[in-house]
PDB file of N, CA, C and O in Angstrom:
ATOM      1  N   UNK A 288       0.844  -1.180   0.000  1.00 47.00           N
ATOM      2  CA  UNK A 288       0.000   0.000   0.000  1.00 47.00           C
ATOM      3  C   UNK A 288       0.886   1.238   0.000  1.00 47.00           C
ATOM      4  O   UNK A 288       2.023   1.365   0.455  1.00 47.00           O
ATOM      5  N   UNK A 289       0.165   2.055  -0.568  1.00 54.00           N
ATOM      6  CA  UNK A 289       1.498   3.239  -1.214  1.00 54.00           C
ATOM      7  C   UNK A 289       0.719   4.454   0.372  1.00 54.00           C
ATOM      8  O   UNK A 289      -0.289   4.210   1.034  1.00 54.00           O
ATOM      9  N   UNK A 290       1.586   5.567   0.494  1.00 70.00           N
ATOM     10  CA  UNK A 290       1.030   6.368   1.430  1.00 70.00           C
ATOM     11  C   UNK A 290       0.834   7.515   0.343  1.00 70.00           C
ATOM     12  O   UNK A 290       0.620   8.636   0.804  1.00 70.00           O
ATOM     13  N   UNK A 291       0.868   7.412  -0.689  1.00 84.00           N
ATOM     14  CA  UNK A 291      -0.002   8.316  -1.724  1.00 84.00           C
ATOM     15  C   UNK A 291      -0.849   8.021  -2.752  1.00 84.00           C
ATOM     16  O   UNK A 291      -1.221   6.892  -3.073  1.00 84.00           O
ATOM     17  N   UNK A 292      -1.173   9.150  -3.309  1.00 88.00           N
ATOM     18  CA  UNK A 292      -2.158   8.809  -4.453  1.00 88.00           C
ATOM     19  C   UNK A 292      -1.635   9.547  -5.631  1.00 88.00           C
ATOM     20  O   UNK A 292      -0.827  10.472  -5.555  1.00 88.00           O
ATOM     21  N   UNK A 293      -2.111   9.113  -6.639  1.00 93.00           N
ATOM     22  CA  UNK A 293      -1.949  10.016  -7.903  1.00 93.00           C
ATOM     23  C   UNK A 293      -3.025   9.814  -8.724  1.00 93.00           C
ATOM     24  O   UNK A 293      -3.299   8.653  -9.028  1.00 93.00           O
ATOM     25  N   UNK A 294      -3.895  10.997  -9.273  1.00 93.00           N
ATOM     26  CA  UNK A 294      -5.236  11.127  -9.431  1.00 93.00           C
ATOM     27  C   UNK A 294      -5.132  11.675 -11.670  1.00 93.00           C
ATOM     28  O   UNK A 294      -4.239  12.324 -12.214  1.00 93.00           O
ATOM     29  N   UNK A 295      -6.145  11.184 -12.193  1.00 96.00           N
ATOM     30  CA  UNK A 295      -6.063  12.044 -13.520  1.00 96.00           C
ATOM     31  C   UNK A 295      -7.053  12.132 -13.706  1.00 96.00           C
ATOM     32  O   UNK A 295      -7.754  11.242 -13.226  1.00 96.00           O
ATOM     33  N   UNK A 296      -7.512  12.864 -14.236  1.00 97.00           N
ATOM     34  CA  UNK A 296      -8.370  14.013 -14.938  1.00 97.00           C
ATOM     35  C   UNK A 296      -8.951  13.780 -15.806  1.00 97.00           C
ATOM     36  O   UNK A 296      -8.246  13.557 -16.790  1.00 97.00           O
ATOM     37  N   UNK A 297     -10.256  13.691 -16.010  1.00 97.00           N
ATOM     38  CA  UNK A 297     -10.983  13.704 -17.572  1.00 97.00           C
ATOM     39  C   UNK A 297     -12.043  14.571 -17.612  1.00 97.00           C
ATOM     40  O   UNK A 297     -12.520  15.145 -16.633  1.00 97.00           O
ATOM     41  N   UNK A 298     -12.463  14.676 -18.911  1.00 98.00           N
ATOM     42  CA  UNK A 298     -13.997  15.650 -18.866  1.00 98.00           C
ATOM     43  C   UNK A 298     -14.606  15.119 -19.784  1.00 98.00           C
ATOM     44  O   UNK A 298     -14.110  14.858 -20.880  1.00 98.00           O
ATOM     45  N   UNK A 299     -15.784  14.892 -19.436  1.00 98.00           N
ATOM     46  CA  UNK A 299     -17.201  14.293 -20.360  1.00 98.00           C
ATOM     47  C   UNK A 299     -18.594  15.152 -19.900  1.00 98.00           C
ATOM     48  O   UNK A 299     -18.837  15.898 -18.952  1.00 98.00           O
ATOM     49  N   UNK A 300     -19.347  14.685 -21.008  1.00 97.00           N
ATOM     50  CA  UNK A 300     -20.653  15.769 -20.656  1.00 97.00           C
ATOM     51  C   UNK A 300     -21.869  14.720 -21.163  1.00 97.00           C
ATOM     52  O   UNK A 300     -22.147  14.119 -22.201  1.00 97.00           O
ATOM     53  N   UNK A 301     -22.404  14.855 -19.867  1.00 98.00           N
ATOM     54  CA  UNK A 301     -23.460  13.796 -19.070  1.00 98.00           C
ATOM     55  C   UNK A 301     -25.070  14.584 -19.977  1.00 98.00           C
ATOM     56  O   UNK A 301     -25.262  15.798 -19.910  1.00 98.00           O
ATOM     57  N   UNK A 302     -25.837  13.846 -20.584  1.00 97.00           N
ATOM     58  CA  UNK A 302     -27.506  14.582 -20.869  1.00 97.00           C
ATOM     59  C   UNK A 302     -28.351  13.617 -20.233  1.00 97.00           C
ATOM     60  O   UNK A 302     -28.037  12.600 -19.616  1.00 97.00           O
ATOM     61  N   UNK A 303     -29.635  14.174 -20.520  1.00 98.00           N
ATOM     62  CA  UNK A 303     -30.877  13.850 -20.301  1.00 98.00           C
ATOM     63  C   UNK A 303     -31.760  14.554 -20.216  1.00 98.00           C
ATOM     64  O   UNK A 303     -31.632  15.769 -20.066  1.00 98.00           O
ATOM     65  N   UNK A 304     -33.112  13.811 -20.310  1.00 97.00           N
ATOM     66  CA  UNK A 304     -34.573  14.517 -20.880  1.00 97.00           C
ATOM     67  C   UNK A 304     -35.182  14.883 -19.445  1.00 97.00           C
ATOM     68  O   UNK A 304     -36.001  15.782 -19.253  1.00 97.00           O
ATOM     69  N   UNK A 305     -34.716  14.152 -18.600  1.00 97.00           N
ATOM     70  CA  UNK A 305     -35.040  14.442 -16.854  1.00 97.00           C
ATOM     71  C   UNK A 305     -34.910  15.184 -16.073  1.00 97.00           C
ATOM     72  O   UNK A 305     -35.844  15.509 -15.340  1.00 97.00           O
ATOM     73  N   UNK A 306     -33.421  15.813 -15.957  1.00 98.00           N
ATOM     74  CA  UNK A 306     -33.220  16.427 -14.748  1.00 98.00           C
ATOM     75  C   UNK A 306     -31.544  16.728 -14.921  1.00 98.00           C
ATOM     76  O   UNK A 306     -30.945  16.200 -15.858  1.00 98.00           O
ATOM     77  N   UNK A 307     -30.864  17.573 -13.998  1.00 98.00           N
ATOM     78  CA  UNK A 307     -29.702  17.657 -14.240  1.00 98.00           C
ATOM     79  C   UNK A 307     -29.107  16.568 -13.739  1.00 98.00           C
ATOM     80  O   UNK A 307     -28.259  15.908 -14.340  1.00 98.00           O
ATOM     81  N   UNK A 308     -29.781  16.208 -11.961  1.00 98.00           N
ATOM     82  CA  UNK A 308     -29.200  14.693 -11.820  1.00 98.00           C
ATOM     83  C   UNK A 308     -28.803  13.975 -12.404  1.00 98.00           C
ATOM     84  O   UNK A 308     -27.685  13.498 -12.211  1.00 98.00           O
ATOM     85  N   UNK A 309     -29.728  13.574 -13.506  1.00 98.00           N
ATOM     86  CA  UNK A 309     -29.806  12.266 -14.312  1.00 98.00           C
ATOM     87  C   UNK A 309     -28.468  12.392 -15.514  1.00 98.00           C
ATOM     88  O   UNK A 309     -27.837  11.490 -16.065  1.00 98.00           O
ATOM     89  N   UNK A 310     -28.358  13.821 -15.637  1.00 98.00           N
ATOM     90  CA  UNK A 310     -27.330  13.811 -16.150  1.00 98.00           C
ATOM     91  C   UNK A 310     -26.075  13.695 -16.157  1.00 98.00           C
ATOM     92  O   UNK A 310     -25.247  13.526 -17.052  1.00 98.00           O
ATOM     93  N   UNK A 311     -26.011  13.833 -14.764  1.00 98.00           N
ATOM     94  CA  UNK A 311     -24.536  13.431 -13.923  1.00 98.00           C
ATOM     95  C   UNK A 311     -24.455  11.673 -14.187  1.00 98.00           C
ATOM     96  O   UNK A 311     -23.549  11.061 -14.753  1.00 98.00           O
ATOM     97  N   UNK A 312     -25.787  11.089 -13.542  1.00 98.00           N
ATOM     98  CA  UNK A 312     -25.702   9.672 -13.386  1.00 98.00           C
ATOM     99  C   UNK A 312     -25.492   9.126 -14.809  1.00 98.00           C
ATOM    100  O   UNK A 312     -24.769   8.133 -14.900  1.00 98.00           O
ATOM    101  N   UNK A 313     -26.177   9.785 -16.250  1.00 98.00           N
ATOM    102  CA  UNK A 313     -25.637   8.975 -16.849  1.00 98.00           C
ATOM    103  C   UNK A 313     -24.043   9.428 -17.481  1.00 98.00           C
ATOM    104  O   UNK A 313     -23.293   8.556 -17.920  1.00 98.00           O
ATOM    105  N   UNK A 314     -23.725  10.612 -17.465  1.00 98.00           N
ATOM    106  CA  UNK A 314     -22.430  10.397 -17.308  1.00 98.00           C
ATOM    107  C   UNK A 314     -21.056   9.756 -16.672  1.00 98.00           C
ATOM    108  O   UNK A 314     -19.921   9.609 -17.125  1.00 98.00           O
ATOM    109  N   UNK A 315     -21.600   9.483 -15.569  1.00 98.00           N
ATOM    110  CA  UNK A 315     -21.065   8.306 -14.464  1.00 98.00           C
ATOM    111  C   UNK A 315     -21.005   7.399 -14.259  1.00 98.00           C
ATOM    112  O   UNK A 315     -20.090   6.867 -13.631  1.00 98.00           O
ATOM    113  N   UNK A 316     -22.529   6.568 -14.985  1.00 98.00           N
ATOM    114  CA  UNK A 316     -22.481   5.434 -15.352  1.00 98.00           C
ATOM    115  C   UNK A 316     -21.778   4.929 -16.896  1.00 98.00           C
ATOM    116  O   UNK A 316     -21.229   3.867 -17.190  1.00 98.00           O
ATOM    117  N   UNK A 317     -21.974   5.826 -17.496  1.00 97.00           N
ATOM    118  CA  UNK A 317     -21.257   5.198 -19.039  1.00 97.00           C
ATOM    119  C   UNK A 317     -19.165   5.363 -18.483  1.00 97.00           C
ATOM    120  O   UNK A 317     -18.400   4.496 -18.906  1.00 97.00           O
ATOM    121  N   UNK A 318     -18.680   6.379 -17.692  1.00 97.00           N
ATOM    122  CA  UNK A 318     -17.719   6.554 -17.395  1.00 97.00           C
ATOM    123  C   UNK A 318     -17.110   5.192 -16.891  1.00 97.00           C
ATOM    124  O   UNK A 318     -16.063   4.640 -17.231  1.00 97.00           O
ATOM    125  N   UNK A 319     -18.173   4.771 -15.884  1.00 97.00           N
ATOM    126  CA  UNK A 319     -17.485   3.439 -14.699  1.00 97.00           C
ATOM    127  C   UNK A 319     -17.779   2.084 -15.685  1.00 97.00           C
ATOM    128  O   UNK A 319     -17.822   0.959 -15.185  1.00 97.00           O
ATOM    129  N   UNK A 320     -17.970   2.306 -17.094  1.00 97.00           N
ATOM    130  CA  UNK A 320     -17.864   1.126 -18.105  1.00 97.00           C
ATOM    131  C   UNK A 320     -16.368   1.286 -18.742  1.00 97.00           C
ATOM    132  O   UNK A 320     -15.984   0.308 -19.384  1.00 97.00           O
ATOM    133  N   UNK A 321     -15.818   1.970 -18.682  1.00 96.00           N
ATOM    134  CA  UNK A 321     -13.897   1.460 -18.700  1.00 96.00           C
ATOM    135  C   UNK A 321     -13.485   2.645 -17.899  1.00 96.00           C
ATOM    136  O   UNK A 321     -12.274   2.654 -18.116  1.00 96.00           O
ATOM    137  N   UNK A 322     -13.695   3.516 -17.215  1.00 96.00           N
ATOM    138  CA  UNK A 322     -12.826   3.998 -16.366  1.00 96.00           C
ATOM    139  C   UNK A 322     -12.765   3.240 -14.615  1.00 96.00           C
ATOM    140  O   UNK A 322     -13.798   3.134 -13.954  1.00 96.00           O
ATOM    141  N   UNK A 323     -11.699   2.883 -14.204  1.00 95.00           N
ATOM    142  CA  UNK A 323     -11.423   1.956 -13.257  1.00 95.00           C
ATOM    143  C   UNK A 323     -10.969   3.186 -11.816  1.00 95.00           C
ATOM    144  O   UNK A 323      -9.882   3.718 -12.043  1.00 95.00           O
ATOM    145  N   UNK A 324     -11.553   3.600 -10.627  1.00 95.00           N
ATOM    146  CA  UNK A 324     -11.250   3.856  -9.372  1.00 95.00           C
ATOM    147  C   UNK A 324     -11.472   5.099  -9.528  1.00 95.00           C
ATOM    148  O   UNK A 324     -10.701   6.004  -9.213  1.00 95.00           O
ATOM    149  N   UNK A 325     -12.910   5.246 -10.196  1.00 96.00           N
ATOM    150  CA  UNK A 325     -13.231   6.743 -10.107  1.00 96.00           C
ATOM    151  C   UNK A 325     -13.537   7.053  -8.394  1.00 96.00           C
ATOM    152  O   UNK A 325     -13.903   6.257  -7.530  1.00 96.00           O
ATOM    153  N   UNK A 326     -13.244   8.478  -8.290  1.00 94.00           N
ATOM    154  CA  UNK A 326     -13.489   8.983  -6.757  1.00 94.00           C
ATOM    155  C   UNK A 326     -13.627  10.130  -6.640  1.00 94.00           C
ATOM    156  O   UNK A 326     -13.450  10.458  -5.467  1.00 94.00           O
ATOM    157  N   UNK A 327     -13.932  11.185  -7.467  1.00 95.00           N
ATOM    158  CA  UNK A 327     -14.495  12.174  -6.788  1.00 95.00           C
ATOM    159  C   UNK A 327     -15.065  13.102  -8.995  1.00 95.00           C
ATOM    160  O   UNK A 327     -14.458  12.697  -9.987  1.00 95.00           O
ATOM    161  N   UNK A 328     -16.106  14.112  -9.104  1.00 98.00           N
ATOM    162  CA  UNK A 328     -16.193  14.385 -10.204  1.00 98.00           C
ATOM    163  C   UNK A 328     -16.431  15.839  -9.383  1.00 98.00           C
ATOM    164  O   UNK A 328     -16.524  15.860  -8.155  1.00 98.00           O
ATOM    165  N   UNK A 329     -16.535  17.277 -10.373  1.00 98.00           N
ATOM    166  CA  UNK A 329     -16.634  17.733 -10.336  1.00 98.00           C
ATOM    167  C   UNK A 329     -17.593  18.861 -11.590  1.00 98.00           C
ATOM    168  O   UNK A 329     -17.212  19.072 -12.741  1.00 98.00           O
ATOM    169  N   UNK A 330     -18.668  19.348 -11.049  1.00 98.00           N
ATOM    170  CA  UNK A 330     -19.648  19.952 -12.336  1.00 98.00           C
ATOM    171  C   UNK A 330     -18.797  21.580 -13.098  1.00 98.00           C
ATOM    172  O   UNK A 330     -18.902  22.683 -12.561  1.00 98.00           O
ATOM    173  N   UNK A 331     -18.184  21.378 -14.114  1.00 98.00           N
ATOM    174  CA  UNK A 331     -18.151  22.766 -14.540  1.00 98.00           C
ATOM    175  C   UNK A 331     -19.067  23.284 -15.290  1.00 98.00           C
ATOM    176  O   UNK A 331     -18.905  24.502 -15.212  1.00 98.00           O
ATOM    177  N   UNK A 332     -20.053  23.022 -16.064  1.00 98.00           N
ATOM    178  CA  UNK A 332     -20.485  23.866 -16.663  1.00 98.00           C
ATOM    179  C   UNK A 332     -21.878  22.840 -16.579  1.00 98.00           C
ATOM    180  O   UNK A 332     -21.957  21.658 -16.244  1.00 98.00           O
ATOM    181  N   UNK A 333     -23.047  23.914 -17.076  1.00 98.00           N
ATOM    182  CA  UNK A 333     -24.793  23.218 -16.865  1.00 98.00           C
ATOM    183  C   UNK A 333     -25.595  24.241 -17.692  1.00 98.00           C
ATOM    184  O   UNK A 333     -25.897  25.399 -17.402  1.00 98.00           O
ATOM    185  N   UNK A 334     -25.891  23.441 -18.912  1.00 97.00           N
ATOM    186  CA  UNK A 334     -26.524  24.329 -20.024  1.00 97.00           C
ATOM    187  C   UNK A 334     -28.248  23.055 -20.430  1.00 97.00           C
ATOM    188  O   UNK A 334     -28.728  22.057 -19.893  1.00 97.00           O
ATOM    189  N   UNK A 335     -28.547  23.812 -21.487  1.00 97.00           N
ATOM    190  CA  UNK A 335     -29.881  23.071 -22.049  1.00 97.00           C
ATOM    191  C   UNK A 335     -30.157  23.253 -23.275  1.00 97.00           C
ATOM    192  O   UNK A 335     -29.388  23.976 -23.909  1.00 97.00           O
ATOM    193  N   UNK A 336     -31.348  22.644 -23.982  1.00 95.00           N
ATOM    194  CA  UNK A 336     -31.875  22.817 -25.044  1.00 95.00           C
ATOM    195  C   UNK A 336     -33.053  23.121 -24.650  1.00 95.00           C
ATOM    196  O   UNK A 336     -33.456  22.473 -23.684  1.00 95.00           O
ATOM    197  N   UNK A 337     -33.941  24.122 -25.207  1.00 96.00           N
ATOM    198  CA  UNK A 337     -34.683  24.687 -25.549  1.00 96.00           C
ATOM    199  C   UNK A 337     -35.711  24.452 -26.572  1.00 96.00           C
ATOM    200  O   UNK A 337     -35.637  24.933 -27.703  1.00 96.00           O
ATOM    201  N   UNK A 338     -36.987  23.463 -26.025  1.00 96.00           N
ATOM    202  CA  UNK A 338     -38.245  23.047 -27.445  1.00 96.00           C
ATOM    203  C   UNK A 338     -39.203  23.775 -26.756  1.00 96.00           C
ATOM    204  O   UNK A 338     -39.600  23.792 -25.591  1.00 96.00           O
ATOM    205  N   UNK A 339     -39.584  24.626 -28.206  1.00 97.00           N
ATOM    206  CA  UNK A 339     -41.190  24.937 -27.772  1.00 97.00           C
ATOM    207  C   UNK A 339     -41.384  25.777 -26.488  1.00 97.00           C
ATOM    208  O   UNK A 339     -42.342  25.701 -25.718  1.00 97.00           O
ATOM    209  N   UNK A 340     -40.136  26.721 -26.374  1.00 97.00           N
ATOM    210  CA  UNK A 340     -40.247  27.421 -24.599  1.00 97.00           C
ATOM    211  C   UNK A 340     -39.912  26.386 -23.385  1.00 97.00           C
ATOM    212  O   UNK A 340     -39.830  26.833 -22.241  1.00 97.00           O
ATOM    213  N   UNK A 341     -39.735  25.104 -23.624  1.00 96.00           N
ATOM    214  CA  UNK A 341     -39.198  24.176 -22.136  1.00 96.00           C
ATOM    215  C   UNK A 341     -37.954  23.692 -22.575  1.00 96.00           C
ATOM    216  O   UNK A 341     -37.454  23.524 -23.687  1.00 96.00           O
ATOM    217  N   UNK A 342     -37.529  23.484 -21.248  1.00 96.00           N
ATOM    218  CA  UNK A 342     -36.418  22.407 -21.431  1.00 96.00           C
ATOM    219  C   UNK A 342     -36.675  21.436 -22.309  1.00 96.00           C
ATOM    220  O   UNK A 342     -37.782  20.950 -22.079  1.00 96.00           O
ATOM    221  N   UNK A 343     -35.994  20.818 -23.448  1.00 97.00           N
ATOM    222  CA  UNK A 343     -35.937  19.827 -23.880  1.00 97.00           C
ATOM    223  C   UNK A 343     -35.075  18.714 -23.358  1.00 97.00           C
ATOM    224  O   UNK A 343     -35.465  17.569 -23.131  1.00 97.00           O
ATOM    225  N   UNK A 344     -33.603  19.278 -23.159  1.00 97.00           N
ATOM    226  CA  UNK A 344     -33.242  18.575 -22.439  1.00 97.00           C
ATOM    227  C   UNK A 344     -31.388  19.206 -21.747  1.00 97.00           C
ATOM    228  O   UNK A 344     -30.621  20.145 -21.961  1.00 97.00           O
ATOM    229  N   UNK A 345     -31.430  18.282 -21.092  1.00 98.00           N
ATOM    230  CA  UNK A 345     -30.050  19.277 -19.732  1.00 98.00           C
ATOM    231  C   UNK A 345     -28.412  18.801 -20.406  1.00 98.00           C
ATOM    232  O   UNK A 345     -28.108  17.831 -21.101  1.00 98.00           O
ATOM    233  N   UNK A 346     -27.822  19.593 -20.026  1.00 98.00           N
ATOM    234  CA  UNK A 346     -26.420  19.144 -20.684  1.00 98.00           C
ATOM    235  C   UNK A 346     -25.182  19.580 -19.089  1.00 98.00           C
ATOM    236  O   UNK A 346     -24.971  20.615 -18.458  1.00 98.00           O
ATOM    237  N   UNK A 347     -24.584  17.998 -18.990  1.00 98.00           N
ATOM    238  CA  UNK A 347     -23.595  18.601 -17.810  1.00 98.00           C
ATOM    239  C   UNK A 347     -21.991  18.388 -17.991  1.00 98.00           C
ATOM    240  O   UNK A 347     -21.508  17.256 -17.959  1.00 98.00           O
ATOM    241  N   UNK A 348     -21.413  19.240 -18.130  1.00 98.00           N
ATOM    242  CA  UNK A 348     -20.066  18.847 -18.057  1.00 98.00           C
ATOM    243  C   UNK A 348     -19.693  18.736 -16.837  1.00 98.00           C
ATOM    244  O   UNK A 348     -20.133  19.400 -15.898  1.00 98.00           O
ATOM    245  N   UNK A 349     -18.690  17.715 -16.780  1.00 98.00           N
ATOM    246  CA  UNK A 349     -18.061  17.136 -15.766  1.00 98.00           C
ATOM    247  C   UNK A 349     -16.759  16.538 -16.134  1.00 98.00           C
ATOM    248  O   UNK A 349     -16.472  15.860 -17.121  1.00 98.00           O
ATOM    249  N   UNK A 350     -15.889  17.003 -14.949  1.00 98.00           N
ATOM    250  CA  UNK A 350     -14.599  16.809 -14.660  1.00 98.00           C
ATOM    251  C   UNK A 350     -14.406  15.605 -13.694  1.00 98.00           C
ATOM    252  O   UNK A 350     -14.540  15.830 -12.491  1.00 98.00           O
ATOM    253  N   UNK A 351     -14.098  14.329 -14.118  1.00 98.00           N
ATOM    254  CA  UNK A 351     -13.564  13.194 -13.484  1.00 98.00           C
ATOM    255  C   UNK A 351     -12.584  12.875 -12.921  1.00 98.00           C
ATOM    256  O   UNK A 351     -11.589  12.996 -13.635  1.00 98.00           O
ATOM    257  N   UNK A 352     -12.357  12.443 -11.756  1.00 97.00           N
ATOM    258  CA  UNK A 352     -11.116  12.096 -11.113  1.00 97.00           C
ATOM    259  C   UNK A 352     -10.968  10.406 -10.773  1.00 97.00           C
ATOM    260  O   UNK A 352     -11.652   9.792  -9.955  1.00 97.00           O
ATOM    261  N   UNK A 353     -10.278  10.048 -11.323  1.00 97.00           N
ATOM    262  CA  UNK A 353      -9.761   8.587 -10.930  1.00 97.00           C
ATOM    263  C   UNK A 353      -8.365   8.723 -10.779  1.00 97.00           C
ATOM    264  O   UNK A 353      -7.497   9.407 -11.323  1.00 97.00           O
ATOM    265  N   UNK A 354      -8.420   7.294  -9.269  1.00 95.00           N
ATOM    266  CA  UNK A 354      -6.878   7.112  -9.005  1.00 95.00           C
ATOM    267  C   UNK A 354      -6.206   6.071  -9.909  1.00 95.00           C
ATOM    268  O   UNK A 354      -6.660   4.979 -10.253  1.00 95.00           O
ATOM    269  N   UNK A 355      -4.996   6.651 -10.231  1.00 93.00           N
ATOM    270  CA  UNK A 355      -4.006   5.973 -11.458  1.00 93.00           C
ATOM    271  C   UNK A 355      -3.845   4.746 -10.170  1.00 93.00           C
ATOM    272  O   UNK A 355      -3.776   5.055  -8.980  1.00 93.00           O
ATOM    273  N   UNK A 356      -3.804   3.408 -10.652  1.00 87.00           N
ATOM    274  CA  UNK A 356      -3.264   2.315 -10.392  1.00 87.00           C
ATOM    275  C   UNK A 356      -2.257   2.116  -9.667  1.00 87.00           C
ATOM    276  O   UNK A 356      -1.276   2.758 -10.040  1.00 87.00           O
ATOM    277  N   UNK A 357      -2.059   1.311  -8.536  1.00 84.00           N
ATOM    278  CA  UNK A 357      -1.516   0.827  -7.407  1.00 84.00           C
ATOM    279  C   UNK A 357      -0.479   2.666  -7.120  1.00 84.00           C
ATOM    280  O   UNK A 357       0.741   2.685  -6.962  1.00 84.00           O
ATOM    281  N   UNK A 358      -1.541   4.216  -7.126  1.00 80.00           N
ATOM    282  CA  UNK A 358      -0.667   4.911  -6.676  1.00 80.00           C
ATOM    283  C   UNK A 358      -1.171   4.809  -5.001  1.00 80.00           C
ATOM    284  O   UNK A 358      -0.536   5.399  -4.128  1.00 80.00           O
TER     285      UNK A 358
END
């Protein structure tokens, strides 16, 4: 066991017709299908589409953190 960590960085952008939640989750879930020891994300940016005067639907960018391997 190491007494550190070493962490990297990604950014992906999470949608859905639901909610901004949902947009995190499915960004998080498609992420934890090959990214390995994710642990912490962070939201930068939260935009939408626009039908007909409503939300159509939510857009989230997000900044991922996973720990690099046996750091």
């Amino acid at each position: 066991m190491s007494d550190h960590h070493v962490y990297k960085k990604t950014e992906v952008v999470g949608s859905s017709r639901t909610s901004i939640e949902e947009a995190i989750d499915n960004a998080l879930a498609e992420c934890a299908r090959s990214i390995r020891n994710m642990e912490w994300f962070e939201v930068t940016e939260t935009r939408g589409h626009i039908e007909n005067g409503k939300v159509g639907h939510y857009q989230v960018s997000l900044v991922v953190g996973f720990r690099i391997e046996n750091s």
